[in-house]
mmCIF file of C-alpha atoms in Angstrom:
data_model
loop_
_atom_site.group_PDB
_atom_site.id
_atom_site.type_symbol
_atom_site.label_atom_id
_atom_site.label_comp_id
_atom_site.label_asym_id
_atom_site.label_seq_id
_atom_site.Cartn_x
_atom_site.Cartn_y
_atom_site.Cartn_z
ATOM 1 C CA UNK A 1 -76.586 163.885 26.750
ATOM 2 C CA UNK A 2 -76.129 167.664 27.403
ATOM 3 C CA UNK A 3 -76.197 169.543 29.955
ATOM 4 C CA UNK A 4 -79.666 171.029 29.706
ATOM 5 C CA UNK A 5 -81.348 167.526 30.372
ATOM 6 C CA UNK A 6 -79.247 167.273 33.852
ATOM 7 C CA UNK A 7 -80.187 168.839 37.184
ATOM 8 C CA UNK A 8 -79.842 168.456 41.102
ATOM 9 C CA UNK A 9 -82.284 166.271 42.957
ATOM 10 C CA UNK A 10 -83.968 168.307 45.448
ATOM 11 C CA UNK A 11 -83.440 165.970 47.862
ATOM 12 C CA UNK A 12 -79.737 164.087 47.396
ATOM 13 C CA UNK A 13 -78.320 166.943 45.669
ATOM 14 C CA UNK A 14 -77.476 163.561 42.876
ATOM 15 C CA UNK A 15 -77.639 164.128 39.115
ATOM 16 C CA UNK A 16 -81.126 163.439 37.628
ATOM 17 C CA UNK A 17 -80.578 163.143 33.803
ATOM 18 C CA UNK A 18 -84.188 162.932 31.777
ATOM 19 C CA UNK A 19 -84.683 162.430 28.213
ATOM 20 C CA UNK A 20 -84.947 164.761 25.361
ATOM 21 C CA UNK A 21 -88.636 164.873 25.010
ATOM 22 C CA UNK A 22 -89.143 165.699 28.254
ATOM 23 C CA UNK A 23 -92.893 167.238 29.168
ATOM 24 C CA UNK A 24 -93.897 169.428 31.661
ATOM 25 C CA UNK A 25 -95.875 167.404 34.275
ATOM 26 C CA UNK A 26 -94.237 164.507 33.744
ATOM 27 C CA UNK A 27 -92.954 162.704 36.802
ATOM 28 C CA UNK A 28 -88.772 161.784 36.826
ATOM 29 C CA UNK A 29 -87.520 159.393 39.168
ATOM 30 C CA UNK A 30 -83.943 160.214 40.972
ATOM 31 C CA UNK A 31 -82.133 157.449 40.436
ATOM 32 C CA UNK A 32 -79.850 157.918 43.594
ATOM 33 C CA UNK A 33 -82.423 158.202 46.250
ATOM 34 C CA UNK A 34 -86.050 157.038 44.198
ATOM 35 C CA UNK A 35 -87.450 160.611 45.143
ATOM 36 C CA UNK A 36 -90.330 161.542 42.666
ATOM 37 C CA UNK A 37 -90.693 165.134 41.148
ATOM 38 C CA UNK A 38 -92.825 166.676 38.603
ATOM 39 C CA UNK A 39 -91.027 168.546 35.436
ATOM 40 C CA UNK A 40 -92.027 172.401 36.279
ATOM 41 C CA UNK A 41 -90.129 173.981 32.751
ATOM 42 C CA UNK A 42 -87.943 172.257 29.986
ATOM 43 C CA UNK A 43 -86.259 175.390 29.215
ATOM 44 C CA UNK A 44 -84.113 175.447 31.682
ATOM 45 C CA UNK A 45 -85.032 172.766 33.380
ATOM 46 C CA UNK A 46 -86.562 173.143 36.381
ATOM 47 C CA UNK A 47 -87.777 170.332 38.809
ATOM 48 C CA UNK A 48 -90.238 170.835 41.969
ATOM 49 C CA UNK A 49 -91.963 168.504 44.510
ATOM 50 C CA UNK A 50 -94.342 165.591 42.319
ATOM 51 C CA UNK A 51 -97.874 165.732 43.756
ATOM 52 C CA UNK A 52 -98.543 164.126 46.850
ATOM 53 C CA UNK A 53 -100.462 160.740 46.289
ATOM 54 C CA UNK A 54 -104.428 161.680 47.283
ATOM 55 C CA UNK A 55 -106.395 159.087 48.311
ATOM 56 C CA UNK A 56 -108.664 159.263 45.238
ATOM 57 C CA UNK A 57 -106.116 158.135 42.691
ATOM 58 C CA UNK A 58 -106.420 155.624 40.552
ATOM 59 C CA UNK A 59 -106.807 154.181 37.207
ATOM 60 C CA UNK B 1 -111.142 167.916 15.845
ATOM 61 C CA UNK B 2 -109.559 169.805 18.762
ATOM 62 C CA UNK B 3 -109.039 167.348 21.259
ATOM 63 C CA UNK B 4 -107.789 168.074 24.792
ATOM 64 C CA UNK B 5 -106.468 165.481 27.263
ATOM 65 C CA UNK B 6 -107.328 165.928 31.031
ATOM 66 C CA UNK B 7 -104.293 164.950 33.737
ATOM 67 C CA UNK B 8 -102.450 166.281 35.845
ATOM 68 C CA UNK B 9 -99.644 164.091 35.917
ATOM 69 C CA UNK B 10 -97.848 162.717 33.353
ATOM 70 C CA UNK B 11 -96.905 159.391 33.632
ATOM 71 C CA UNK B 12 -95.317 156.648 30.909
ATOM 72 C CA UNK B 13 -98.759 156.279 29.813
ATOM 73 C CA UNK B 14 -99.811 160.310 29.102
ATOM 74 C CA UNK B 15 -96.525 160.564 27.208
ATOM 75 C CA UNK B 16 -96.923 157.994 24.951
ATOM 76 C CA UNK B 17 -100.478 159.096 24.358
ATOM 77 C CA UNK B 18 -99.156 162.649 23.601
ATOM 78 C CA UNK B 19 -96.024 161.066 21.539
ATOM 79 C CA UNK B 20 -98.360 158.386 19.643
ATOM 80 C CA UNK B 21 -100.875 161.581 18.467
ATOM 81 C CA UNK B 22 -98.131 164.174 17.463
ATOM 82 C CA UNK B 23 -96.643 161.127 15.198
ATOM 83 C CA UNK B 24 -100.642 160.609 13.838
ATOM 84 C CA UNK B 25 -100.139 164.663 13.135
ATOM 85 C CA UNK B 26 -103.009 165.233 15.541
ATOM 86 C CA UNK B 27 -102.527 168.588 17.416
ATOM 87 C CA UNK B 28 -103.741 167.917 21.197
ATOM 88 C CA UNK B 29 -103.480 170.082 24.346
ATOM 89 C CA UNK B 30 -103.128 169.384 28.095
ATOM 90 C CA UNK B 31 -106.061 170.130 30.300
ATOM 91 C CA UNK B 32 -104.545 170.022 33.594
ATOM 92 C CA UNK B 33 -107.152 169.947 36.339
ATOM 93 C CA UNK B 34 -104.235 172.291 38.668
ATOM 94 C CA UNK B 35 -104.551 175.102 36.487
ATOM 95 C CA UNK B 36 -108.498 175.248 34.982
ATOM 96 C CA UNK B 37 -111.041 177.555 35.715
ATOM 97 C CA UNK B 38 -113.702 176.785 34.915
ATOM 98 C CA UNK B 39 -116.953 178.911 33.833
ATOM 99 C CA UNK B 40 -119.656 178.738 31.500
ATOM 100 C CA UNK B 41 -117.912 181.173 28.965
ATOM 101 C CA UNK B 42 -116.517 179.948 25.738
ATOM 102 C CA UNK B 43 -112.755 179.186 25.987
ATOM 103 C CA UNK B 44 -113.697 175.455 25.440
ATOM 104 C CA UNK B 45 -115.962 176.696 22.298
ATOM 105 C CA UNK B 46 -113.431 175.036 19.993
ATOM 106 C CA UNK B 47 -113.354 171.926 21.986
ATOM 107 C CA UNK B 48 -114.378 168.681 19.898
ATOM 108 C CA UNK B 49 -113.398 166.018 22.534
ATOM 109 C CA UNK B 50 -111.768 165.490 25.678
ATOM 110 C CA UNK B 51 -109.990 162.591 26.607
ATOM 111 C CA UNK B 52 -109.601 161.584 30.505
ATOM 112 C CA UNK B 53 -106.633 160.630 31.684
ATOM 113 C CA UNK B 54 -107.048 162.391 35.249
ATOM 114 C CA UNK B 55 -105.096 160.488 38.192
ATOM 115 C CA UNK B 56 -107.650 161.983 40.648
ATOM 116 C CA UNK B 57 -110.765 160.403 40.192
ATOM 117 C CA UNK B 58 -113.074 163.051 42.235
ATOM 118 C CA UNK B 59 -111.917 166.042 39.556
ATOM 119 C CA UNK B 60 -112.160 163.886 36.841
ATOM 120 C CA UNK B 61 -115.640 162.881 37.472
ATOM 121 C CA UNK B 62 -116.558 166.749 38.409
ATOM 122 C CA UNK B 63 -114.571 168.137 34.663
ATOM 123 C CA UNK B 64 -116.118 165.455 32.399
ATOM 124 C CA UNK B 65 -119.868 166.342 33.497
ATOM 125 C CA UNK B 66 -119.069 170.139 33.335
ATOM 126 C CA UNK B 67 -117.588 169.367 30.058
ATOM 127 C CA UNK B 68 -120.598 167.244 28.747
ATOM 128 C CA UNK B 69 -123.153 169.845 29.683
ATOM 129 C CA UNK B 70 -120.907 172.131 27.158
ATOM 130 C CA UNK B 71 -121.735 169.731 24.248
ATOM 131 C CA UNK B 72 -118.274 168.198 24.442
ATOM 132 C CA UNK B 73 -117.820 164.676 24.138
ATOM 133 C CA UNK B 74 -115.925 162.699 26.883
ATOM 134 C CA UNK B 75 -114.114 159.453 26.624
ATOM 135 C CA UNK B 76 -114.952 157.943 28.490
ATOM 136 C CA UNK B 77 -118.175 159.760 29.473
ATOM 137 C CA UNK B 78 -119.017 160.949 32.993
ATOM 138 C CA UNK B 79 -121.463 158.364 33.081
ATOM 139 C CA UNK B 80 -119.189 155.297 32.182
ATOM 140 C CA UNK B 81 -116.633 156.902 34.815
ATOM 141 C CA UNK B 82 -118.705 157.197 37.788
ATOM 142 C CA UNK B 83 -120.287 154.152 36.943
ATOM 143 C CA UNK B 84 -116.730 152.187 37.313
ATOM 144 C CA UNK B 85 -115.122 154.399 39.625
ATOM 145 C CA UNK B 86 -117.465 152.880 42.075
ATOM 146 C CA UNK B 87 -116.837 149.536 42.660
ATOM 147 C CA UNK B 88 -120.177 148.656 44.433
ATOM 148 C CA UNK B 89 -122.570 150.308 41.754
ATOM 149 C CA UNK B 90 -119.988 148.559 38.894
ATOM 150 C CA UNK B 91 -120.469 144.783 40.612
ATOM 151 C CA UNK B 92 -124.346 145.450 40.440
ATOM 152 C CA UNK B 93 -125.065 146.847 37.042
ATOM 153 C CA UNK B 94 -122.661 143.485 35.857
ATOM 154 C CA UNK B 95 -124.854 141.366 38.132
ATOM 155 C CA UNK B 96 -128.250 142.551 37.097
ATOM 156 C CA UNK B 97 -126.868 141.991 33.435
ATOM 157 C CA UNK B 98 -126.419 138.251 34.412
ATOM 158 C CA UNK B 99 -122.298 138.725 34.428
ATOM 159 C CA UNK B 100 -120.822 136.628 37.142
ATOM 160 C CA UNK B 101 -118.947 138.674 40.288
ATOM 161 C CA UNK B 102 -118.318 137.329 43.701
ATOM 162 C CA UNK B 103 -120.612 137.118 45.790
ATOM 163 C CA UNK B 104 -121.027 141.197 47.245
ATOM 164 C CA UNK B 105 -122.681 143.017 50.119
ATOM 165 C CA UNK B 106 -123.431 146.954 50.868
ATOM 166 C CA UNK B 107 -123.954 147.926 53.998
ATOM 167 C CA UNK B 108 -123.953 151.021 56.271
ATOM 168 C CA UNK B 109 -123.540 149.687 59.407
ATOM 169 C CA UNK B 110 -120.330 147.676 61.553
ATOM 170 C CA UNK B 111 -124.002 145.482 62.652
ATOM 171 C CA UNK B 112 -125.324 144.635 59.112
ATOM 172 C CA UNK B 113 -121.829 144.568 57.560
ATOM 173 C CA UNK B 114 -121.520 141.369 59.988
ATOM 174 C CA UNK B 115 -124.426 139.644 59.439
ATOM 175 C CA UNK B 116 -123.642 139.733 55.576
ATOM 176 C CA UNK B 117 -120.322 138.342 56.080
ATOM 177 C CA UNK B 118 -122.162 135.063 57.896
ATOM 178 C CA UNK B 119 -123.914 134.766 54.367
ATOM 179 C CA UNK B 120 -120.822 135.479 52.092
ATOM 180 C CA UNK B 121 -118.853 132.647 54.423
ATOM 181 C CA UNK B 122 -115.382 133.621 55.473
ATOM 182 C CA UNK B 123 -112.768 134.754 55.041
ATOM 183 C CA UNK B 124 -114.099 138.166 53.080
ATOM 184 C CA UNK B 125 -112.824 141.111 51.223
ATOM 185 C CA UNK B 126 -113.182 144.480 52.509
ATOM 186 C CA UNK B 127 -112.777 146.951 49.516
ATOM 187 C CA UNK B 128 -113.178 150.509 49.962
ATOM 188 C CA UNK B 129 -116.084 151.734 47.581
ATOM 189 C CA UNK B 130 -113.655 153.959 45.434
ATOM 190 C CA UNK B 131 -109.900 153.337 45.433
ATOM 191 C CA UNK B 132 -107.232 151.544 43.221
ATOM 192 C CA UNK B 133 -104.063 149.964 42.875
ATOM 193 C CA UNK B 134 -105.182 147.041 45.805
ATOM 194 C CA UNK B 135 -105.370 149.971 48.474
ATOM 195 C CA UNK B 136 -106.650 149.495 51.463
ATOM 196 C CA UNK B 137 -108.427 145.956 50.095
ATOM 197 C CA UNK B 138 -107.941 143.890 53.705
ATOM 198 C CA UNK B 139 -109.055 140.343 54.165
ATOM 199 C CA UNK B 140 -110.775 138.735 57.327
ATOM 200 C CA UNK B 141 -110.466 135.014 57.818
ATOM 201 C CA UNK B 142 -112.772 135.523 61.011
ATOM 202 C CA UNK B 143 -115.777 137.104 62.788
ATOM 203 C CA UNK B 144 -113.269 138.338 65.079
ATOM 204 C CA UNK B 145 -110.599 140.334 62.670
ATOM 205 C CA UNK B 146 -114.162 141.583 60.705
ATOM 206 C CA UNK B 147 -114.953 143.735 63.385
ATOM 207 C CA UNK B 148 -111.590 144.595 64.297
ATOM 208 C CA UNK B 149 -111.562 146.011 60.608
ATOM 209 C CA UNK B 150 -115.069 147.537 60.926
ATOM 210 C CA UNK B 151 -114.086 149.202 63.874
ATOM 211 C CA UNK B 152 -110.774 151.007 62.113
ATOM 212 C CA UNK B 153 -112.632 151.252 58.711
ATOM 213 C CA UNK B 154 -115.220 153.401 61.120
ATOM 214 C CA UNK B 155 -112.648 155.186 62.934
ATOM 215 C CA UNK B 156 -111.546 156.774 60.220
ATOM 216 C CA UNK B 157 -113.894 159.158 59.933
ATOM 217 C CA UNK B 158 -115.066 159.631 56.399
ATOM 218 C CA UNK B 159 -118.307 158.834 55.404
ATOM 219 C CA UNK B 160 -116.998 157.099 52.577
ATOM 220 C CA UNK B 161 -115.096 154.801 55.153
ATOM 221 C CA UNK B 162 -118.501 153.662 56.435
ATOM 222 C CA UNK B 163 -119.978 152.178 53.814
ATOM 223 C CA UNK B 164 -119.008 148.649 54.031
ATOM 224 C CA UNK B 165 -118.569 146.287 50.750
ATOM 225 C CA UNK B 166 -117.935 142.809 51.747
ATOM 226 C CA UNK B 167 -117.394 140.187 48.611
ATOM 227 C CA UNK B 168 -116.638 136.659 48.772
ATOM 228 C CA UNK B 169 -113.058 136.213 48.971
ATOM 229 C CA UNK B 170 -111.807 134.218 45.774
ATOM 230 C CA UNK B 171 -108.543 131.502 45.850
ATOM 231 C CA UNK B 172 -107.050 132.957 42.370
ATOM 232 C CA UNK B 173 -104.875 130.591 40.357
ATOM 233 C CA UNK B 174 -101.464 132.607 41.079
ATOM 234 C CA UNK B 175 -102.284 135.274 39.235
ATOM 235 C CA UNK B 176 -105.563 137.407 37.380
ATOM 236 C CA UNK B 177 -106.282 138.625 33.748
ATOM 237 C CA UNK B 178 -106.580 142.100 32.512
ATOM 238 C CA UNK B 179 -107.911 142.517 29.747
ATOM 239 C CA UNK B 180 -107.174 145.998 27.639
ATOM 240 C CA UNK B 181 -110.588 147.322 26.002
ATOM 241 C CA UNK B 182 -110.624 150.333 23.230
ATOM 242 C CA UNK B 183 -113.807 151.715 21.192
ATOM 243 C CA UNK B 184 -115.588 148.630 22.618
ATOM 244 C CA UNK B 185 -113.065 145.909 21.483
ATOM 245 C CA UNK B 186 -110.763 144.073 23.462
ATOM 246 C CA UNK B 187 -107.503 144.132 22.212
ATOM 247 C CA UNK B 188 -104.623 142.816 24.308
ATOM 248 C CA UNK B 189 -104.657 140.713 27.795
ATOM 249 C CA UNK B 190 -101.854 139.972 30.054
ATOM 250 C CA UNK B 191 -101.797 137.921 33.301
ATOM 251 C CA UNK B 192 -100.831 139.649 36.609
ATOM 252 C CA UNK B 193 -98.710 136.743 38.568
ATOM 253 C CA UNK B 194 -98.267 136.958 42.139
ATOM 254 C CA UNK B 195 -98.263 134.597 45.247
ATOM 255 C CA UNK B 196 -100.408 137.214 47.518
ATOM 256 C CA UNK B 197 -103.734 137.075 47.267
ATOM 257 C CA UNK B 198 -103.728 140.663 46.176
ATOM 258 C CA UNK B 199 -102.308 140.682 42.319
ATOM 259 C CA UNK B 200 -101.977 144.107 41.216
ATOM 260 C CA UNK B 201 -98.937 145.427 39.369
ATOM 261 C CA UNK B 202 -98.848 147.948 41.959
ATOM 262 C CA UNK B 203 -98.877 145.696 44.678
ATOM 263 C CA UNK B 204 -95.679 143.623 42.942
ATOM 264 C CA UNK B 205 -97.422 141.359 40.776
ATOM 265 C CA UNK B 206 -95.668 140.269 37.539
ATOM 266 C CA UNK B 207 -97.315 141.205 34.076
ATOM 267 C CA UNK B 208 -97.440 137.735 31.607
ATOM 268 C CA UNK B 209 -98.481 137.536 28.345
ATOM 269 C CA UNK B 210 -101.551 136.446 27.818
ATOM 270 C CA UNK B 211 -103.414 135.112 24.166
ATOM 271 C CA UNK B 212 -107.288 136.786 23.973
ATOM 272 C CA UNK B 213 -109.618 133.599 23.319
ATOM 273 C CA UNK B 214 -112.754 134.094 22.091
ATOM 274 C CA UNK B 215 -114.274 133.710 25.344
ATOM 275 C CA UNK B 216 -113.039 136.398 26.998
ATOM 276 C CA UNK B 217 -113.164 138.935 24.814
ATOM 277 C CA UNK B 218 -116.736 138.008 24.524
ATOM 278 C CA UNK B 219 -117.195 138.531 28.086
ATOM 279 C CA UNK B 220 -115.056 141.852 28.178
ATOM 280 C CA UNK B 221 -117.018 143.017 25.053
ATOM 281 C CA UNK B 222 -120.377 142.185 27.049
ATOM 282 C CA UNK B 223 -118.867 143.989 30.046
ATOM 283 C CA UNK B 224 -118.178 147.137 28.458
ATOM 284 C CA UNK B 225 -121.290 147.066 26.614
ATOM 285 C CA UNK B 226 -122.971 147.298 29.818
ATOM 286 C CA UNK B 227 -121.218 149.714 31.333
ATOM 287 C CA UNK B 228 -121.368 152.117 28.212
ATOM 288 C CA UNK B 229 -117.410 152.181 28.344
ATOM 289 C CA UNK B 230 -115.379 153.186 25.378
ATOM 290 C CA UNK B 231 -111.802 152.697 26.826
ATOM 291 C CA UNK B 232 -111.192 150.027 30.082
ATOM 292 C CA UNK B 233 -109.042 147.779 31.670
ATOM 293 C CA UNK B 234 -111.113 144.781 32.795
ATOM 294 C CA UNK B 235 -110.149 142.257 35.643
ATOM 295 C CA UNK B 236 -111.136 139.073 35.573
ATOM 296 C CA UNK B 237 -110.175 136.032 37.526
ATOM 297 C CA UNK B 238 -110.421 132.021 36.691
ATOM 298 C CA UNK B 239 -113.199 130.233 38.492
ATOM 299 C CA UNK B 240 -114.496 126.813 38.555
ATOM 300 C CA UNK B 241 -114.157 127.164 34.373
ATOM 301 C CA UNK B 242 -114.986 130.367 34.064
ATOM 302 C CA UNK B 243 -114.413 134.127 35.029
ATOM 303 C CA UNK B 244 -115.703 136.513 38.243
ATOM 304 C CA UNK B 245 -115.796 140.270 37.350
ATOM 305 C CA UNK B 246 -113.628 141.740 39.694
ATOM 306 C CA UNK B 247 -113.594 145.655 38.409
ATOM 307 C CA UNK B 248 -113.610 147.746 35.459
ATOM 308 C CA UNK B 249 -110.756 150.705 35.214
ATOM 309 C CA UNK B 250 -111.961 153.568 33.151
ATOM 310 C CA UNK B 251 -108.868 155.315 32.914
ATOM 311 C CA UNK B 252 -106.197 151.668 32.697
ATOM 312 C CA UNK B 253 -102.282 152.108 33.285
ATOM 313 C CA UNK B 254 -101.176 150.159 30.476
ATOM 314 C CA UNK B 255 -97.476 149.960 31.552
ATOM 315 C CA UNK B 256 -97.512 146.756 32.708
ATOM 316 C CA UNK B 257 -98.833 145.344 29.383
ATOM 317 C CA UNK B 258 -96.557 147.169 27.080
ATOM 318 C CA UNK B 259 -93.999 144.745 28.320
ATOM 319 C CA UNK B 260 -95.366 141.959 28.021
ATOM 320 C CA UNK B 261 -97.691 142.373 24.451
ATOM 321 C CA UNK B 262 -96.643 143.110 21.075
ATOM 322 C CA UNK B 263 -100.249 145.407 20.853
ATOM 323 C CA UNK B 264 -99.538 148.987 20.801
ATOM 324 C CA UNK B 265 -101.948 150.345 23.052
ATOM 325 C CA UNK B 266 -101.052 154.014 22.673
ATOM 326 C CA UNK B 267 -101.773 153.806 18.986
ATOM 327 C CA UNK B 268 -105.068 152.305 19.219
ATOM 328 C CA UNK B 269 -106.441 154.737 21.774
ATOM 329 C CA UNK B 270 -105.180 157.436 19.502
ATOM 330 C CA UNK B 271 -106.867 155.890 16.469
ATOM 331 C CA UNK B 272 -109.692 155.522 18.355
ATOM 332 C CA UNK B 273 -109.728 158.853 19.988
ATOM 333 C CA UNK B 274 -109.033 160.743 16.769
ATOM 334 C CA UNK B 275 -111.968 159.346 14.889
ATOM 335 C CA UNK B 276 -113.795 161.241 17.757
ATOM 336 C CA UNK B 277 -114.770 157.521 19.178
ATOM 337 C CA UNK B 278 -117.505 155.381 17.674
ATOM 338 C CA UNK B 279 -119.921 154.965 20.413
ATOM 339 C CA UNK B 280 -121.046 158.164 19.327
ATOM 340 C CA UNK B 281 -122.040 161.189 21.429
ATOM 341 C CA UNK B 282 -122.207 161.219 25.323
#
């Protein structure tokens, strides 16, 4: 894995690797402290807050 | 066919939607609700078909209408998706159409939401009209915690929290059945195990593989039929030798299922989607 799929979490400063085919949008997981964020840019990779959960969400 | 797909969020099920169509060679772009603007001018001109995969189901609702009145065809349609993203309106039209649901009330008052419940028998379900994942679904064994309920539901101050749907609570077997429905067809089922009364994934229940039999997937295809729904995720429950309706999902996760069932959902939404559906125009 290289370096341009790894970046801080925002929250634990721990390493949040994502895959290769990473989207914009999608959600990523840190795995140190479960905090959620949404995929802002691939190139470089840039991560911001994910969307707060509204109470009209669903499937 | 140009097809966009509406979310906001991408989650496992989005990607492999997006993955499963770029392998089919099938160019498709994001509408994300965040960042449209929408007017009656013709950036959407080239628009063929819109698939919704919106996690907010008040936008979604609002984008597919706007987008049918452009001549584009939704999936599902606006229709279909208001339809089952109320849970009241969704028990009736299956009830009218002789499909068995618990027993359900509507009411707009704490007053008439109690007398209902002496019908129904305790203990009841309280489900909020519109809502998923088992949210703020509360059971009352007695008069008493009804109205303590009522009260809070009240309190809360939305309208929405003031309309009252009561059903007949239901002793499950351990666990539900979803069933996975595409272009009309059901094509995969898994049971959701749990020991709560509640059994969604997202409330910890366990996704099981689960055989279709003929029976259900006549009663899902009957379902959907009603309901004018192209894509679903149907929830059933045993009971007394047959099935209760619980709800109809017109946008289904379908995480849960992919581990449990060889069917690759993905692939038959995209096959589906990319023959511009089959239920024909909205």
């Amino acid at each position: 894995m290289s370096k341009k799929n790894q970046t801080k979490c925002l929250e634990c400063q721990g390493e949040i690797i994502v895959s290769d085919d990473v989207m914009v949008g999608e959600v990523v997981t840190c795995p140190e402290c479960s905090s959620d964020f949404e995929v802002l840019k691939v190139k470089p990779l840039k991560l911001g807050p994910a969307p707060e959960v509204q109470e009209d969400w669903g499937q | 066919m140009n097809i966009g797909i509406l979310c906001s969020k991408i989650r496992i099920e989005e990607k492999i939607l997006f993955k499963e169509f770029e392998k089919m060679g099938v160019k498709v772009v994001q509408l994300d609700p965040r960042k449209l603007v929408l007017t009656n001018n013709k950036h959407f001109a080239k628009t063929d078909l819109v698939l919704n995969r919106e996690i907010g189901q008040t936008r979604a609702e609002l984008i597919l209408e706007y987008f049918e009145n452009l001549g584009i065809k939704t999936i599902n349609s606006a229709r279909s998706t208001i339809l089952t993203n109320n849970k009241t309106l969704t028990t009736q039209v299956l009830e009218l159409n002789n499909i068995a649901v618990p027993k359900t009330i509507l009411a707009f008052s704490e007053e008439k939401a109690l007398e209902a419940a002496e019908k129904i028998g305790y203990p009841v379900v309280i489900k909020p009209v519109w809502g998923s994942w088992g949210r703020l679904i509360s059971k009352a064994d007695t008069k008493e915690s009804l109205e303590a309920i009522l009260e809070h539901k009240a309190a809360l101050g939305s309208p929405q929290h003031s309309i009252f749907y009561l059903q007949q609570y239901i002793e499950k077997p351990g666990r539900d059945i979803r069933v996975f429905v595409v272009g009309g067809k059901a094509v995969a089922g898994m049971y959701r195990v749990s020991e709560h009364w509640l059994t969604n994934t997202a409330k910890g229940a366990v996704p099981q593989n689960m055989e279709l039999t003929k029976e259900v997937s006549d009663l899902v295809e009957k379902i959907v039929k009603v309901l004018k729904i192209e894509i679903a995720g149907v929830d059933l429950v045993e009971y007394q030798g047959g099935f209760l309706v619980f709800e109809v999902n017109p946008t289904p996760e379908f995480h849960g299922l992919k581990q449990v069932s060889a069917v690759n959902i993905g692939k038959h939404i995209v096959e589906y989607v990319a023959k511009g559906g089959q239920i024909g125009k909205n």
